[in-house]
Coordinates of C-alpha atoms in Angstrom, one line a residue:
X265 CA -13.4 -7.4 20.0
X266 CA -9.7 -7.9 20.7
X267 CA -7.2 -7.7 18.1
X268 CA -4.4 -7.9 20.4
X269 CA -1.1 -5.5 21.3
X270 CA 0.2 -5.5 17.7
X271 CA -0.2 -2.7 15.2
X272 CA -1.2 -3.1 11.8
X273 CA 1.2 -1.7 8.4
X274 CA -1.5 -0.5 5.3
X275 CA 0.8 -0.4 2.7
X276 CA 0.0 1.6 -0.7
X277 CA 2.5 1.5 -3.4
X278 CA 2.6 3.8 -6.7
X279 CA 4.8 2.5 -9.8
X280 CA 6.6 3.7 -12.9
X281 CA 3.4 2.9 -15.4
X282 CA 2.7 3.9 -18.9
X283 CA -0.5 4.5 -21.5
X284 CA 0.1 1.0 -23.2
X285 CA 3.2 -0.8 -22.9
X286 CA 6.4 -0.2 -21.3
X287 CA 8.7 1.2 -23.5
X288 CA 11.7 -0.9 -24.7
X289 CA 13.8 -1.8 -21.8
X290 CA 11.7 -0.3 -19.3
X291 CA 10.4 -2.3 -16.5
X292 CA 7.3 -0.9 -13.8
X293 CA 9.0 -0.6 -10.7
X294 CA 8.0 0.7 -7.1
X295 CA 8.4 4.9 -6.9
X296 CA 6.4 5.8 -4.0
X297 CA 5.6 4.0 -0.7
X298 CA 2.2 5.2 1.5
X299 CA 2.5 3.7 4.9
X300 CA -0.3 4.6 7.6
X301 CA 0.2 2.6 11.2
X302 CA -3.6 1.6 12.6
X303 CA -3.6 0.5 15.8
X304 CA -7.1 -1.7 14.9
X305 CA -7.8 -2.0 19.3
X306 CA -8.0 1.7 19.7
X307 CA -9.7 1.8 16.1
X308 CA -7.6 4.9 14.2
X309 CA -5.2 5.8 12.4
X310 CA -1.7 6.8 14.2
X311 CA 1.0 7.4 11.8
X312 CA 0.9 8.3 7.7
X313 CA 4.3 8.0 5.5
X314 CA 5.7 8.4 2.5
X315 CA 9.2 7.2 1.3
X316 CA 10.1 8.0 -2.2
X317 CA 11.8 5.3 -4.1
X318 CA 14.6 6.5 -7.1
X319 CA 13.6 4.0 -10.1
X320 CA 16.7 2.4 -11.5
X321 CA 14.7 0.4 -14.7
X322 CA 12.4 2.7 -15.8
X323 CA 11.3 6.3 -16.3
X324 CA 8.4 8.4 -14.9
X325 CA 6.2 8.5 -17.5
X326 CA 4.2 11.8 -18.1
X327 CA 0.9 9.5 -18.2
X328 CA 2.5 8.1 -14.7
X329 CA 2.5 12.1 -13.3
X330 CA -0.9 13.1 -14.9
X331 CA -2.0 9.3 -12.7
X332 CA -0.1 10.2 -9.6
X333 CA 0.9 13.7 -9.5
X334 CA 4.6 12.4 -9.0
X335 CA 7.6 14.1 -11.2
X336 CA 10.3 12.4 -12.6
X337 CA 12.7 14.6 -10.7
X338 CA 10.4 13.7 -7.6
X339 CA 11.4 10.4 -7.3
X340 CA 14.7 10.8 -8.5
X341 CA 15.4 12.4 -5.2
X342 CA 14.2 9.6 -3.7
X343 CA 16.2 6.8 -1.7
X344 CA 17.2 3.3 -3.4
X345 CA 15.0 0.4 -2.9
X346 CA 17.2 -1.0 -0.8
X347 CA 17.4 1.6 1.3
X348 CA 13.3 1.9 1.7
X349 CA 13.2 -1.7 2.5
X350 CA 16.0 -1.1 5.4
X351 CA 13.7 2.1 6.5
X352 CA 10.4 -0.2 6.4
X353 CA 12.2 -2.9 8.3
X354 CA 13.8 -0.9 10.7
X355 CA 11.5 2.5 11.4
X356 CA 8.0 0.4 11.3
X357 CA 8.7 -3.2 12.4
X358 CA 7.9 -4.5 8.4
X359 CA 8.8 -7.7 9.1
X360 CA 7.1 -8.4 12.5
X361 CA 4.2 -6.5 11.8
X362 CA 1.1 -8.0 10.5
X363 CA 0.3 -5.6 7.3
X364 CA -2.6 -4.8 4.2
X365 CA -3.1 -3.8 0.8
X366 CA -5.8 -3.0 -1.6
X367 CA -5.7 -6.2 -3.5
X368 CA -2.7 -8.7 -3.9
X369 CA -0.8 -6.1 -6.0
X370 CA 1.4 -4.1 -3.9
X371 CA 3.0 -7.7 -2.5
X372 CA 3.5 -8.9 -5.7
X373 CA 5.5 -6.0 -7.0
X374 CA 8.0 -6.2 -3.2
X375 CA 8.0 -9.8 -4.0
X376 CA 9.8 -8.8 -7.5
X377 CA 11.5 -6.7 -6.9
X378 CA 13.0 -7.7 -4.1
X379 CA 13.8 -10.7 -5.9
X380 CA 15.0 -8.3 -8.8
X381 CA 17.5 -6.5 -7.1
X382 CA 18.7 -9.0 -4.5
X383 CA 17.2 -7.3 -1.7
X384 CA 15.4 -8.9 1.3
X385 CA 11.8 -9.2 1.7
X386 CA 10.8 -6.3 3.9
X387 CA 7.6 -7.9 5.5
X388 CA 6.5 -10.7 7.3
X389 CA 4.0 -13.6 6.0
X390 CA 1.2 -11.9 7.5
X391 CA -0.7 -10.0 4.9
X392 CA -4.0 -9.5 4.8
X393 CA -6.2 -8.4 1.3
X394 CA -8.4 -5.8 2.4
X395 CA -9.9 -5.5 -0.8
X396 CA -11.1 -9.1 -0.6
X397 CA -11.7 -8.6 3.1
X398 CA -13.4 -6.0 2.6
X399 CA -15.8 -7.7 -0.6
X400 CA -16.5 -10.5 1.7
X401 CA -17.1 -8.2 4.9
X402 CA -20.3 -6.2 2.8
X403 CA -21.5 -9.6 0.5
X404 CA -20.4 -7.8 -2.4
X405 CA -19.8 -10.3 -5.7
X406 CA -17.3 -7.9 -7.2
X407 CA -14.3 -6.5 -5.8
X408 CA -14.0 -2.9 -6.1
X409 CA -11.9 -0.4 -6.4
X410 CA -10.7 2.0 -3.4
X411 CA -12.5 4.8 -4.4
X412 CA -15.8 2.9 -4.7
X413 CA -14.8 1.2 -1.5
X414 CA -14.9 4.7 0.2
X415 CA -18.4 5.4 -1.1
X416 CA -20.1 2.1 -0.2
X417 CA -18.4 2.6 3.0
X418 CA -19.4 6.0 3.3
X419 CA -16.2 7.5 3.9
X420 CA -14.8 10.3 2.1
X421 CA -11.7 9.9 0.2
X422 CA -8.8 12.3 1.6
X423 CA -6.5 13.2 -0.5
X424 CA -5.0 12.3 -4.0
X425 CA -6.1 8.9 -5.5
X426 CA -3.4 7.4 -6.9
X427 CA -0.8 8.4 -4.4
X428 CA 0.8 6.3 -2.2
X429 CA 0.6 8.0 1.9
X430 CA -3.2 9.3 0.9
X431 CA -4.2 5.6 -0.7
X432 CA -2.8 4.4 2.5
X433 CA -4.5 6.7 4.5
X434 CA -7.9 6.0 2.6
X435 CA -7.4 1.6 2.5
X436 CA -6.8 1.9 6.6
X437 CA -10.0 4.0 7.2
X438 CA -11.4 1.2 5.4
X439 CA -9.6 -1.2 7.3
X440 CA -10.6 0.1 10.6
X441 CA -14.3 0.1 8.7
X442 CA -14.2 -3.3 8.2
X443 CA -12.8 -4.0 11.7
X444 CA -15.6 -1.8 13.7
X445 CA -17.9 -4.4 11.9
X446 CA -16.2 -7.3 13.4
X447 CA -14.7 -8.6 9.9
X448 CA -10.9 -8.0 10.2
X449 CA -9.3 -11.2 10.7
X450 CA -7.0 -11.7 14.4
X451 CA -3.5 -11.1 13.3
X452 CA -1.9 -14.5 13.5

């Protein structure tokens, strides 16, 4: 099996999020970037990361720090979006490298936002869904979750749930999973 010289991005993102609706004038916005480089020939995990985003259109909800364990002071000490699109792009090759999520969601909300605040895209087109990947890989009719991902997969899951660097940590040990198998598709 050869998947070639590049390396592969599993991105996790957390958001502002709330019990219900946002609150007037609030919008859910990226707060926490998980980043683990897997180099999918040698088949682990190389690199985990975490850049904290400052929200500028919403609050950290206390329902958003009972989910994620993240403090509203937290990610107020974090960089602007901008600025963790410029350290994606320029400390991990965003927009060359091919790069995953769990599910379609964490693309949408760059897509948005980036879009949102005039800011460019930081990846490339190459983005793989491991969640559906993954669902096709074991002939499963239902997506699922990461979590239950882990346990068909037999892999424990390290870390928090629900925070970005240890959901990215836990979606590329199921990425490389999926690629022992011989059902990761050759980056493009």
């Amino acid at each position: 099996m050869d998947f070639g010289d590049e390396l592969l991005n599993v991105v996790d993102v957390e958001s502002t999020c709330w019990e219900g609706e946002a609150p007037a004038g609030q919008v859910s916005e990226i707060v926490e970037i998980g980043l683990t480089v897997v180099d999918l020939r040698a088949g682990e995990r190389l690199a985990r990361h975490r850049v904290l985003v400052r929200p500028r259109r919403s609050a950290v909800s206390a329902f958003c720090t009972e989910l994620t364990g993240l403090t509203p002071a937290e990610v107020d000490s974090g960089v602007s979006f901008a600025e963790a699109c410029r350290l994606l792009t320029a400390e991990h090759r965003s927009g060359a490298r091919p790069w995953a999520s769990w599910g379609d969601y964490d693309r949408r909300m760059f897509l948005g936002q980036a879009r949102a605040f005039g800011v460019p895209y930081p990846f490339g087109h190459h983005h793989t869904n491991a969640k559906a990947t993954f669902t096709e890989d074991r002939g499963l009719r239902r997506r699922p979750g990461m979590a239950q991902a882990l346990e068909i997969a037999g892999l424990p899951l390290e870390g928090r749930h629900h925070r970005g660097d240890d959901d990215a940590w836990n979606i590329a040990a199921l990425v490389l999973d999926v690629a022992g198998r011989g059902g990761w598709p050759q980056a493009r």
